[in-house]
Amino acid sequence: MSSSTETAVSEVPTAIETVSPAIALLDAQGTVVGWSQAAQQLVGYSAAEAVGQSAAVLLVAADDRAKVSRAAQESTLWGRWSDIARVRHRDGRSIDVRLCVSALSGQDGLDSWVVWATDKALLPAWPAGATAPVPPLATLLLTSRVPIGVVIGDTHLRCVRVNDTQGALDGTPLPQWLGRRLTEVAPGTGSESLEAIMHQVLESGDSAMDVDYQASLPANVRNNRMLTVSVFRLDDAQGRAMGVCTVSVDVTESRRARERLAILGEASRRIGTTLDVMRTAQELADLAVPFLADYATVDLAESVPLGEEPLAHLGPQNGRIPVFRRAGLASIHPGTPDSLFARGEPVFVSPTSPFTSVLRSGKSHFVPILDASSGTWLDHHGAVRAEKIRKHAMHSLMVVPIHARGVVLGVAVFVRTEDPRPFEEDDLLLAEELVNWAALALDNARQYVRERSAALALQRLLHPHRPRAALPLMWPGATCRPTAITASGVTGST
């Protein structure tokens, strides 16, 4: 990814990222059994003072206590509950906080709750139309609608409590979480790095905020998820570390949306830099790889580079397919060994291929999981093409028509090979937006070529084909008489 795109998709630091929520662990009766350092900073009570006490005594308003009690009795806390409440500080003053509560499951079968709270005064108002990305911690603190996973680990980082949302986030059933460490539940370098951070939090007591973590989903789950995890230490009544609390938020969609915006921003800068049709097509392919695909091609009707009007619907004509030319080509592999045709070469397709159906319909062809096994459609479209697809493990395909002002100019093909993720609907939308942007540039370039060709033709028509004989220079008032050419020279008079 280019430096400009990396900057565009990177986190924007804000003051809210420094806000650490107070975390408390409650048993089924609402008694505090675990207390974080941030909780002591918020309300002034140490772990020795808070653990063993009812959490309800911290609530100032009777309405807040009744609300929490009613929610618990009606079991609406299973999942998550959030509201603004007023709590009592140790020095006697009252604080308005954003209070969130989530139910937990444990091996002992007893109910428990995790509570996190943040001083409302520390949370800046977030403009509704803000363009800057909201940090994941801000999402956790400011809204009650976002699913949040919670895991309580002991001093050996074994899971002793977990909520239902966590299983939905990472695709791991709750029974597989209980009694196991993260590296046992989801082995991999990502979980090892996150566990190392948990160890640091356990030893130092300093919280870790918004750590990116790629969830290792089961093989039968297609969509990978990006989580951001915050880790807090919980202390017992003696002020000793009793474990860690990890809070996870799914940021997959927001990250993808930001990446799409960044790529589209790159498209506005990198596609259509000239009025050269072939170069514009190559710019589209170069941007698509590796941001969107591992391999991309752009094939244009031969009339397009010449500036001629393309057909309204490119398709079989008298049983034959119009000739295309490979205008753009890019691959993660040097030398583009995954391509049958070099840039500039004519491209031939079968009348029954998916590419032809795209030309006929003007609609994209989307194959998230490409079946390249023997006996499929590939066998009917050339053994060499099929061999290329199988050799380079092309497993996901998008074919997008390039059209502008009601005419189809060609097709763009996007393929994934080494990236194991199949294309998703969002990827198709992004590909279509990129192609639409390129189509406008291609159409402008095509019109420029056509108009320039017309202007040159007119210029040639207006210029004489043969130079005319020069007329003699005449002074004002002079008369011209015939001039005779003799063997000895020019004779005559004026």
Coordinates of C-alpha atoms in Angstrom, one line a residue:
M1 CA 0.0 0.0 0.0
S2 CA 1.3 3.5 -0.9
S3 CA 2.3 5.9 1.8
S4 CA -0.6 8.2 1.0
T5 CA -3.1 5.4 1.3
E6 CA -1.5 4.1 4.5
T7 CA -1.9 7.6 5.9
A8 CA -5.5 7.7 4.8
V9 CA -6.5 4.5 6.5
S10 CA -4.4 4.9 9.6
E11 CA -6.0 5.7 13.0
V12 CA -6.5 9.4 13.7
P13 CA -5.2 10.1 17.2
T14 CA -7.7 11.8 19.4
A15 CA -7.9 12.8 23.1
I16 CA -10.6 10.1 23.7
E17 CA -8.1 7.3 23.1
T18 CA -6.4 8.2 26.4
V19 CA -9.7 7.6 28.3
S20 CA -9.5 4.3 30.2
P21 CA -12.9 3.0 31.4
A22 CA -13.3 1.8 34.9
I23 CA -13.9 -2.0 35.0
A24 CA -15.6 -3.9 37.8
L25 CA -16.5 -7.6 38.0
L26 CA -19.7 -8.4 39.9
D27 CA -21.1 -11.7 41.1
A28 CA -24.8 -12.8 40.7
Q29 CA -25.8 -10.7 43.7
G30 CA -24.1 -7.5 42.4
T31 CA -21.2 -7.7 44.8
V32 CA -17.9 -6.4 43.6
V33 CA -15.4 -9.3 43.2
G34 CA -12.8 -7.6 40.9
W35 CA -11.7 -3.9 40.6
S36 CA -9.5 -2.1 38.1
Q37 CA -7.0 0.7 38.8
A38 CA -9.1 2.9 36.4
A39 CA -12.1 2.2 38.7
Q40 CA -10.1 3.5 41.6
Q41 CA -9.2 6.6 39.6
L42 CA -12.8 7.2 38.7
V43 CA -14.5 6.9 42.1
G44 CA -11.6 7.1 44.5
Y45 CA -12.2 3.7 46.2
S46 CA -9.3 1.2 46.2
A47 CA -9.8 -2.5 45.4
A48 CA -9.5 -3.3 49.2
E49 CA -12.4 -0.9 49.8
A50 CA -14.6 -1.8 46.9
V51 CA -14.3 -5.6 46.6
G52 CA -16.9 -7.3 48.8
Q53 CA -19.2 -4.3 48.7
S54 CA -22.5 -4.1 46.8
A55 CA -22.1 -2.1 43.6
A56 CA -25.5 -0.6 44.1
V57 CA -24.2 1.6 47.0
L58 CA -22.2 3.6 44.4
L59 CA -25.3 4.6 42.6
V60 CA -26.6 8.0 43.9
A61 CA -30.1 8.1 42.5
A62 CA -32.8 5.6 43.6
D63 CA -34.1 5.6 40.0
D64 CA -30.7 4.3 38.8
R65 CA -30.7 1.6 41.4
A66 CA -34.3 0.6 40.5
K67 CA -33.5 0.6 36.8
V68 CA -30.5 -1.7 37.2
S69 CA -32.5 -4.0 39.6
R70 CA -35.4 -4.2 37.2
A71 CA -33.2 -4.9 34.2
A72 CA -31.5 -7.7 36.1
Q73 CA -34.8 -9.3 37.2
E74 CA -36.2 -9.1 33.6
S75 CA -33.0 -10.6 32.3
T76 CA -32.5 -7.7 29.9
L77 CA -28.9 -7.6 30.9
W78 CA -28.2 -10.8 29.1
G79 CA -26.3 -9.3 26.2
R80 CA -25.7 -5.7 27.1
W81 CA -27.3 -2.7 28.8
S82 CA -26.1 0.8 28.8
D83 CA -27.2 4.2 30.2
I84 CA -26.2 7.4 31.9
A85 CA -26.1 7.0 35.7
R86 CA -24.8 9.1 38.6
V87 CA -22.3 7.5 40.9
R88 CA -20.9 8.6 44.3
H89 CA -17.2 9.4 44.6
R90 CA -15.3 8.6 47.7
D91 CA -14.9 12.3 48.5
G92 CA -18.7 12.7 48.5
R93 CA -19.3 14.4 45.2
S94 CA -21.4 12.9 42.4
I95 CA -20.2 12.0 38.9
D96 CA -22.3 11.4 35.8
V97 CA -21.0 8.3 34.0
R98 CA -21.7 6.3 30.9
L99 CA -22.5 2.9 32.6
C100 CA -22.4 -0.3 30.6
V101 CA -23.2 -3.8 31.9
S102 CA -22.8 -7.2 30.2
A103 CA -23.6 -10.7 31.5
L104 CA -20.9 -13.4 31.7
S105 CA -20.9 -17.2 31.7
G106 CA -18.5 -19.4 33.7
Q107 CA -17.7 -23.0 34.3
D108 CA -19.3 -22.9 37.7
G109 CA -22.7 -22.1 36.1
L110 CA -23.2 -19.0 38.2
D111 CA -24.2 -15.7 36.8
S112 CA -21.8 -12.7 36.9
W113 CA -21.5 -9.3 35.4
V114 CA -18.9 -7.0 34.0
V115 CA -19.4 -3.3 34.4
W116 CA -17.4 -0.5 32.7
A117 CA -18.0 3.2 33.3
T118 CA -16.4 6.4 32.1
D119 CA -16.8 9.9 33.4
K120 CA -19.3 11.6 31.0
A121 CA -17.3 14.9 31.3
L122 CA -14.2 13.1 29.8
L123 CA -16.1 12.1 26.7
P124 CA -16.1 14.9 24.1
A125 CA -19.2 15.4 22.0
W126 CA -18.7 13.6 18.7
P127 CA -20.2 15.6 15.8
A128 CA -22.8 13.7 13.9
G129 CA -21.2 14.6 10.6
A130 CA -17.6 14.1 11.6
T131 CA -15.4 12.8 8.9
A132 CA -12.6 11.6 11.1
P133 CA -12.8 7.9 12.1
V134 CA -14.2 7.3 15.6
P135 CA -11.6 5.3 17.7
P136 CA -12.8 1.9 18.7
L137 CA -12.6 2.8 22.4
A138 CA -14.9 5.7 21.7
T139 CA -17.3 3.3 20.0
L140 CA -17.3 1.2 23.2
L141 CA -17.9 4.2 25.5
L142 CA -20.3 6.3 23.4
T143 CA -22.8 3.8 22.1
S144 CA -24.8 0.9 23.5
R145 CA -25.7 -0.6 20.1
V146 CA -22.3 -2.1 19.2
P147 CA -21.8 -5.8 20.0
I148 CA -18.9 -6.1 22.6
G149 CA -17.1 -9.3 23.5
V150 CA -15.8 -9.7 27.1
V151 CA -13.4 -12.3 28.4
I152 CA -12.2 -12.6 32.0
G153 CA -8.9 -14.4 32.4
D154 CA -7.2 -15.6 35.6
T155 CA -3.5 -15.0 36.4
H156 CA -2.6 -17.8 34.0
L157 CA -4.7 -16.0 31.3
R158 CA -7.2 -19.0 31.3
C159 CA -10.7 -17.9 30.5
V160 CA -13.0 -18.1 33.6
R161 CA -15.8 -15.9 32.4
V162 CA -17.0 -14.9 28.9
N163 CA -20.1 -13.3 27.4
D164 CA -22.2 -14.6 24.5
T165 CA -21.1 -11.8 22.2
Q166 CA -17.4 -13.0 22.3
G167 CA -18.4 -16.3 20.7
A168 CA -20.3 -14.5 17.9
L169 CA -17.3 -12.2 17.2
D170 CA -14.6 -14.8 16.8
G171 CA -16.8 -17.8 15.8
T172 CA -15.7 -19.9 18.9
P173 CA -18.5 -21.6 20.9
L174 CA -18.4 -20.5 24.6
P175 CA -17.6 -24.0 26.0
Q176 CA -14.4 -23.9 24.0
W177 CA -13.4 -20.7 25.6
L178 CA -13.9 -21.7 29.3
G179 CA -10.7 -23.0 31.0
R180 CA -8.5 -22.3 28.0
R181 CA -6.1 -19.5 27.0
L182 CA -6.4 -17.5 23.8
T183 CA -3.5 -19.3 22.2
E184 CA -5.3 -22.6 22.8
V185 CA -8.6 -21.3 21.5
A186 CA -7.1 -19.6 18.4
P187 CA -3.5 -20.6 17.8
G188 CA -1.4 -18.2 15.7
T189 CA 0.9 -15.3 15.7
G190 CA -1.9 -12.8 16.4
S191 CA -3.1 -14.6 19.5
E192 CA 0.5 -14.9 20.7
S193 CA 1.1 -11.2 20.4
L194 CA -2.1 -10.4 22.2
E195 CA -1.3 -12.8 25.0
A196 CA 2.1 -11.1 25.4
I197 CA 0.2 -7.8 25.9
M198 CA -2.1 -9.5 28.5
H199 CA 1.0 -10.6 30.4
Q200 CA 2.3 -7.0 30.4
V201 CA -1.0 -5.7 31.7
L202 CA -1.1 -8.3 34.4
E203 CA 2.4 -7.4 35.6
S204 CA 2.3 -3.6 35.3
G205 CA -1.4 -2.8 35.8
D206 CA -1.3 -0.4 32.9
S207 CA -4.2 -0.9 30.5
A208 CA -3.7 -1.6 26.8
M209 CA -6.1 0.2 24.5
D210 CA -7.3 -0.6 21.0
V211 CA -5.0 -3.4 20.0
D212 CA -5.8 -4.7 16.5
Y213 CA -6.5 -8.4 16.4
Q214 CA -7.4 -10.6 13.3
A215 CA -10.0 -13.1 14.5
S216 CA -9.1 -16.7 13.4
L217 CA -12.5 -17.8 12.3
P218 CA -13.4 -21.4 11.6
A219 CA -12.9 -22.7 8.1
N220 CA -16.7 -22.8 7.4
V221 CA -17.0 -19.1 8.1
R222 CA -16.2 -17.0 5.0
N223 CA -15.8 -13.5 6.3
N224 CA -12.8 -12.7 8.3
R225 CA -13.2 -10.1 11.1
M226 CA -10.9 -7.5 12.5
L227 CA -11.3 -6.8 16.2
T228 CA -9.9 -4.2 18.4
V229 CA -9.1 -5.4 21.9
S230 CA -8.6 -3.4 25.1
V231 CA -7.0 -5.2 28.1
F232 CA -7.5 -4.2 31.8
R233 CA -6.2 -5.7 35.0
L234 CA -8.6 -6.7 37.8
D235 CA -7.4 -6.7 41.5
D236 CA -8.9 -8.5 44.4
A237 CA -9.6 -7.3 48.0
Q238 CA -5.9 -7.3 48.9
G239 CA -5.1 -5.2 45.8
R240 CA -3.4 -8.2 44.1
A241 CA -3.8 -9.0 40.5
M242 CA -6.6 -11.6 40.1
G243 CA -6.7 -11.6 36.3
V244 CA -7.4 -9.6 33.2
C245 CA -10.5 -8.4 31.4
T246 CA -10.4 -8.1 27.6
V247 CA -13.0 -6.1 25.8
S248 CA -13.4 -6.7 22.0
V249 CA -15.2 -4.6 19.4
D250 CA -15.7 -5.7 15.8
V251 CA -14.3 -2.9 13.6
T252 CA -14.4 -4.9 10.4
E253 CA -17.0 -2.8 8.5
S254 CA -15.6 0.5 9.7
R255 CA -12.1 -0.4 8.6
R256 CA -13.2 -1.7 5.3
A257 CA -15.3 1.4 4.7
R258 CA -12.3 3.6 5.5
E259 CA -10.0 1.5 3.2
R260 CA -12.6 1.8 0.4
L261 CA -12.7 5.6 0.8
A262 CA -8.9 5.7 0.8
I263 CA -8.7 3.6 -2.4
L264 CA -11.3 5.8 -4.1
G265 CA -9.3 8.8 -3.1
E266 CA -6.2 7.2 -4.7
A267 CA -8.3 6.6 -7.8
S268 CA -9.1 10.3 -8.2
R269 CA -5.3 11.0 -8.1
R270 CA -3.9 8.1 -10.1
I271 CA -6.5 7.2 -12.8
G272 CA -6.9 9.5 -15.8
T273 CA -3.7 11.5 -15.4
T274 CA -3.4 11.7 -19.2
L275 CA -5.7 11.6 -22.2
D276 CA -4.0 8.3 -23.3
V277 CA -6.5 5.4 -23.4
M278 CA -3.9 2.7 -22.9
R279 CA -2.2 4.5 -20.0
T280 CA -5.6 5.1 -18.3
A281 CA -6.4 1.4 -18.5
Q282 CA -3.0 0.5 -17.0
E283 CA -3.6 3.0 -14.2
L284 CA -6.8 1.1 -13.3
A285 CA -5.0 -2.2 -13.2
D286 CA -2.1 -0.8 -11.2
L287 CA -4.4 0.6 -8.6
A288 CA -6.4 -2.6 -8.2
V289 CA -3.3 -4.7 -7.4
P290 CA -2.7 -5.3 -4.6
F291 CA -5.3 -3.1 -2.9
L292 CA -8.2 -5.1 -4.2
A293 CA -6.9 -8.1 -6.2
D294 CA -3.8 -10.2 -6.8
Y295 CA -4.2 -10.0 -10.6
A296 CA -6.2 -7.6 -12.8
T297 CA -6.7 -7.0 -16.5
V298 CA -8.4 -4.3 -18.5
D299 CA -9.5 -5.3 -22.0
L300 CA -10.9 -2.7 -24.4
A301 CA -12.7 -3.0 -27.7
E302 CA -10.2 -2.3 -30.5
S303 CA -12.2 0.7 -31.6
V304 CA -11.7 2.4 -28.3
P305 CA -7.9 3.1 -28.5
L306 CA -8.6 4.4 -32.0
G307 CA -11.2 6.9 -30.8
E308 CA -14.0 5.3 -32.7
E309 CA -17.5 4.9 -31.4
P310 CA -17.9 1.5 -29.7
L311 CA -21.0 -0.6 -30.1
A312 CA -23.9 0.1 -27.8
H313 CA -23.8 -3.6 -26.7
L314 CA -20.6 -5.5 -27.5
G315 CA -21.4 -9.1 -28.1
P316 CA -21.4 -11.9 -30.7
Q317 CA -21.8 -10.6 -34.3
N318 CA -22.6 -13.2 -36.9
G319 CA -21.4 -15.8 -34.4
R320 CA -18.1 -14.0 -33.8
I321 CA -16.9 -12.0 -30.8
P322 CA -15.5 -8.5 -31.3
V323 CA -11.8 -8.2 -31.0
F324 CA -10.4 -6.8 -27.7
R325 CA -7.0 -5.6 -26.9
R326 CA -5.3 -6.0 -23.5
A327 CA -4.8 -2.3 -22.4
G328 CA -4.1 -2.9 -18.7
L329 CA -2.3 -5.7 -16.9
A330 CA -1.0 -6.0 -13.3
S331 CA -0.1 -8.9 -11.0
I332 CA 1.6 -9.4 -7.6
H333 CA 3.9 -11.8 -9.5
P334 CA 6.7 -10.1 -11.4
G335 CA 6.4 -10.5 -15.2
T336 CA 2.6 -11.3 -14.9
P337 CA 3.0 -15.0 -15.5
D338 CA -0.6 -15.5 -14.7
S339 CA -1.7 -13.7 -17.9
L340 CA -2.4 -15.4 -21.3
F341 CA -2.0 -12.2 -23.2
A342 CA 0.6 -9.4 -23.0
R343 CA -0.3 -5.8 -22.8
G344 CA -1.2 -4.5 -26.3
E345 CA -2.0 -8.0 -27.7
P346 CA -5.5 -8.9 -29.0
V347 CA -7.6 -11.0 -26.6
F348 CA -10.0 -13.7 -27.8
V349 CA -12.9 -15.1 -25.7
S350 CA -15.3 -17.8 -26.3
P351 CA -19.0 -16.9 -27.2
T352 CA -20.2 -18.9 -24.1
S353 CA -17.7 -17.5 -21.6
P354 CA -18.7 -15.3 -18.6
F355 CA -16.9 -12.4 -20.2
T356 CA -19.3 -12.6 -23.2
S357 CA -22.3 -12.6 -20.8
V358 CA -21.0 -9.5 -19.2
L359 CA -20.8 -7.8 -22.6
R360 CA -24.3 -8.8 -23.5
S361 CA -25.9 -7.8 -20.2
G362 CA -23.7 -4.9 -19.1
K363 CA -23.8 -6.4 -15.6
S364 CA -20.9 -7.7 -13.5
H365 CA -20.1 -11.4 -13.2
F366 CA -19.3 -12.2 -9.5
V367 CA -17.8 -15.6 -8.5
P368 CA -16.7 -15.5 -4.8
I369 CA -15.5 -19.1 -5.0
L370 CA -14.2 -20.1 -8.4
D371 CA -14.5 -23.8 -9.2
A372 CA -11.5 -24.6 -11.4
S373 CA -11.8 -28.4 -11.1
S374 CA -12.0 -30.7 -14.1
G375 CA -15.4 -30.9 -15.7
T376 CA -16.4 -27.3 -15.1
W377 CA -16.9 -24.4 -17.6
L378 CA -13.1 -24.0 -17.8
D379 CA -12.8 -27.1 -19.9
H380 CA -14.8 -25.5 -22.6
H381 CA -12.7 -22.4 -22.9
G382 CA -9.3 -23.6 -23.7
A383 CA -6.9 -25.9 -22.0
V384 CA -4.2 -23.2 -21.8
R385 CA -6.6 -20.8 -19.9
A386 CA -7.7 -23.6 -17.6
E387 CA -4.1 -24.5 -16.8
K388 CA -3.2 -20.9 -16.0
I389 CA -6.1 -20.6 -13.6
R390 CA -5.3 -23.9 -11.8
K391 CA -1.5 -23.3 -11.8
H392 CA -1.8 -19.9 -10.1
A393 CA -4.6 -21.0 -7.8
M394 CA -7.1 -18.4 -9.0
H395 CA -10.0 -18.9 -6.6
S396 CA -12.1 -15.8 -6.7
L397 CA -13.3 -13.8 -9.7
M398 CA -15.0 -10.5 -10.6
V399 CA -15.6 -9.4 -14.2
V400 CA -16.9 -5.8 -14.4
P401 CA -18.1 -4.1 -17.6
I402 CA -16.5 -0.8 -18.5
H403 CA -19.3 1.5 -19.8
A404 CA -19.8 5.2 -20.1
R405 CA -22.8 7.1 -21.5
G406 CA -24.7 4.0 -22.3
V407 CA -22.0 2.2 -24.3
V408 CA -19.7 -0.7 -23.2
L409 CA -16.0 0.0 -23.8
G410 CA -14.7 -3.3 -22.5
V411 CA -14.2 -5.4 -19.3
A412 CA -12.1 -5.3 -16.2
V413 CA -11.2 -8.6 -14.5
F414 CA -10.1 -8.9 -10.9
V415 CA -8.8 -12.2 -9.4
R416 CA -7.5 -13.4 -6.1
T417 CA -4.7 -16.0 -6.0
E418 CA -2.5 -15.8 -2.9
D419 CA -4.9 -13.8 -0.8
P420 CA -7.0 -16.6 0.7
R421 CA -10.1 -14.4 1.2
P422 CA -12.9 -14.7 -1.4
F423 CA -14.3 -11.6 -2.8
E424 CA -17.3 -10.2 -1.0
E425 CA -20.2 -8.0 -2.1
D426 CA -18.4 -5.0 -0.7
D427 CA -15.4 -5.8 -2.9
L428 CA -17.6 -5.9 -6.0
L429 CA -19.1 -2.5 -5.1
L430 CA -15.6 -1.1 -4.8
A431 CA -14.5 -2.7 -8.1
E432 CA -17.5 -1.2 -9.8
E433 CA -16.8 2.2 -8.4
L434 CA -13.2 2.1 -9.5
V435 CA -14.2 0.9 -13.0
N436 CA -16.8 3.7 -13.2
W437 CA -14.2 6.2 -12.4
A438 CA -11.8 4.8 -15.0
A439 CA -14.6 4.6 -17.6
L440 CA -15.2 8.4 -17.4
A441 CA -11.4 8.9 -17.9
L442 CA -11.4 6.4 -20.8
D443 CA -14.3 8.0 -22.5
N444 CA -12.8 11.4 -22.2
A445 CA -9.5 10.1 -23.7
R446 CA -11.4 8.3 -26.4
Q447 CA -13.3 11.4 -27.4
Y448 CA -10.0 13.4 -27.3
V449 CA -8.4 10.9 -29.7
R450 CA -11.5 11.0 -32.0
E451 CA -11.7 14.8 -32.0
R452 CA -8.0 15.2 -32.5
S453 CA -8.1 12.8 -35.5
A454 CA -11.0 14.7 -37.0
A455 CA -9.1 18.0 -36.5
L456 CA -6.0 16.6 -38.2
A457 CA -8.0 15.3 -41.1
L458 CA -9.7 18.7 -41.6
Q459 CA -6.3 20.4 -41.4
R460 CA -4.9 18.1 -44.1
L461 CA -8.0 18.7 -46.2
L462 CA -7.6 22.5 -46.0
H463 CA -3.9 22.5 -46.8
P464 CA -3.0 22.3 -50.6
H465 CA -1.7 19.0 -51.8
R466 CA 0.9 20.6 -54.1
P467 CA 2.7 24.0 -53.7
R468 CA 1.6 26.7 -56.2
A469 CA 4.1 28.8 -58.3
A470 CA 5.1 31.9 -56.6
L471 CA 3.8 35.2 -58.0
P472 CA 6.3 38.0 -58.9
L473 CA 6.7 40.7 -56.3
M474 CA 4.7 43.8 -57.4
W475 CA 5.2 47.4 -56.2
P476 CA 2.2 49.7 -55.9
G477 CA 1.3 51.2 -59.2
A478 CA 3.4 48.9 -61.3
T479 CA 1.9 47.0 -64.2
C480 CA 2.7 43.5 -65.1
R481 CA 3.7 42.6 -68.6
P482 CA 4.3 39.1 -70.0
T483 CA 7.8 37.8 -69.2
A484 CA 9.6 35.7 -71.8
I485 CA 12.0 33.0 -71.0
T486 CA 14.9 32.7 -73.5
A487 CA 17.8 30.5 -73.7
S488 CA 20.0 33.2 -72.3
G489 CA 17.8 34.2 -69.5
V490 CA 14.6 36.0 -68.5
T491 CA 13.6 39.0 -70.7
G492 CA 10.9 41.5 -70.3
S493 CA 10.1 44.8 -68.8
T494 CA 7.8 46.3 -66.3

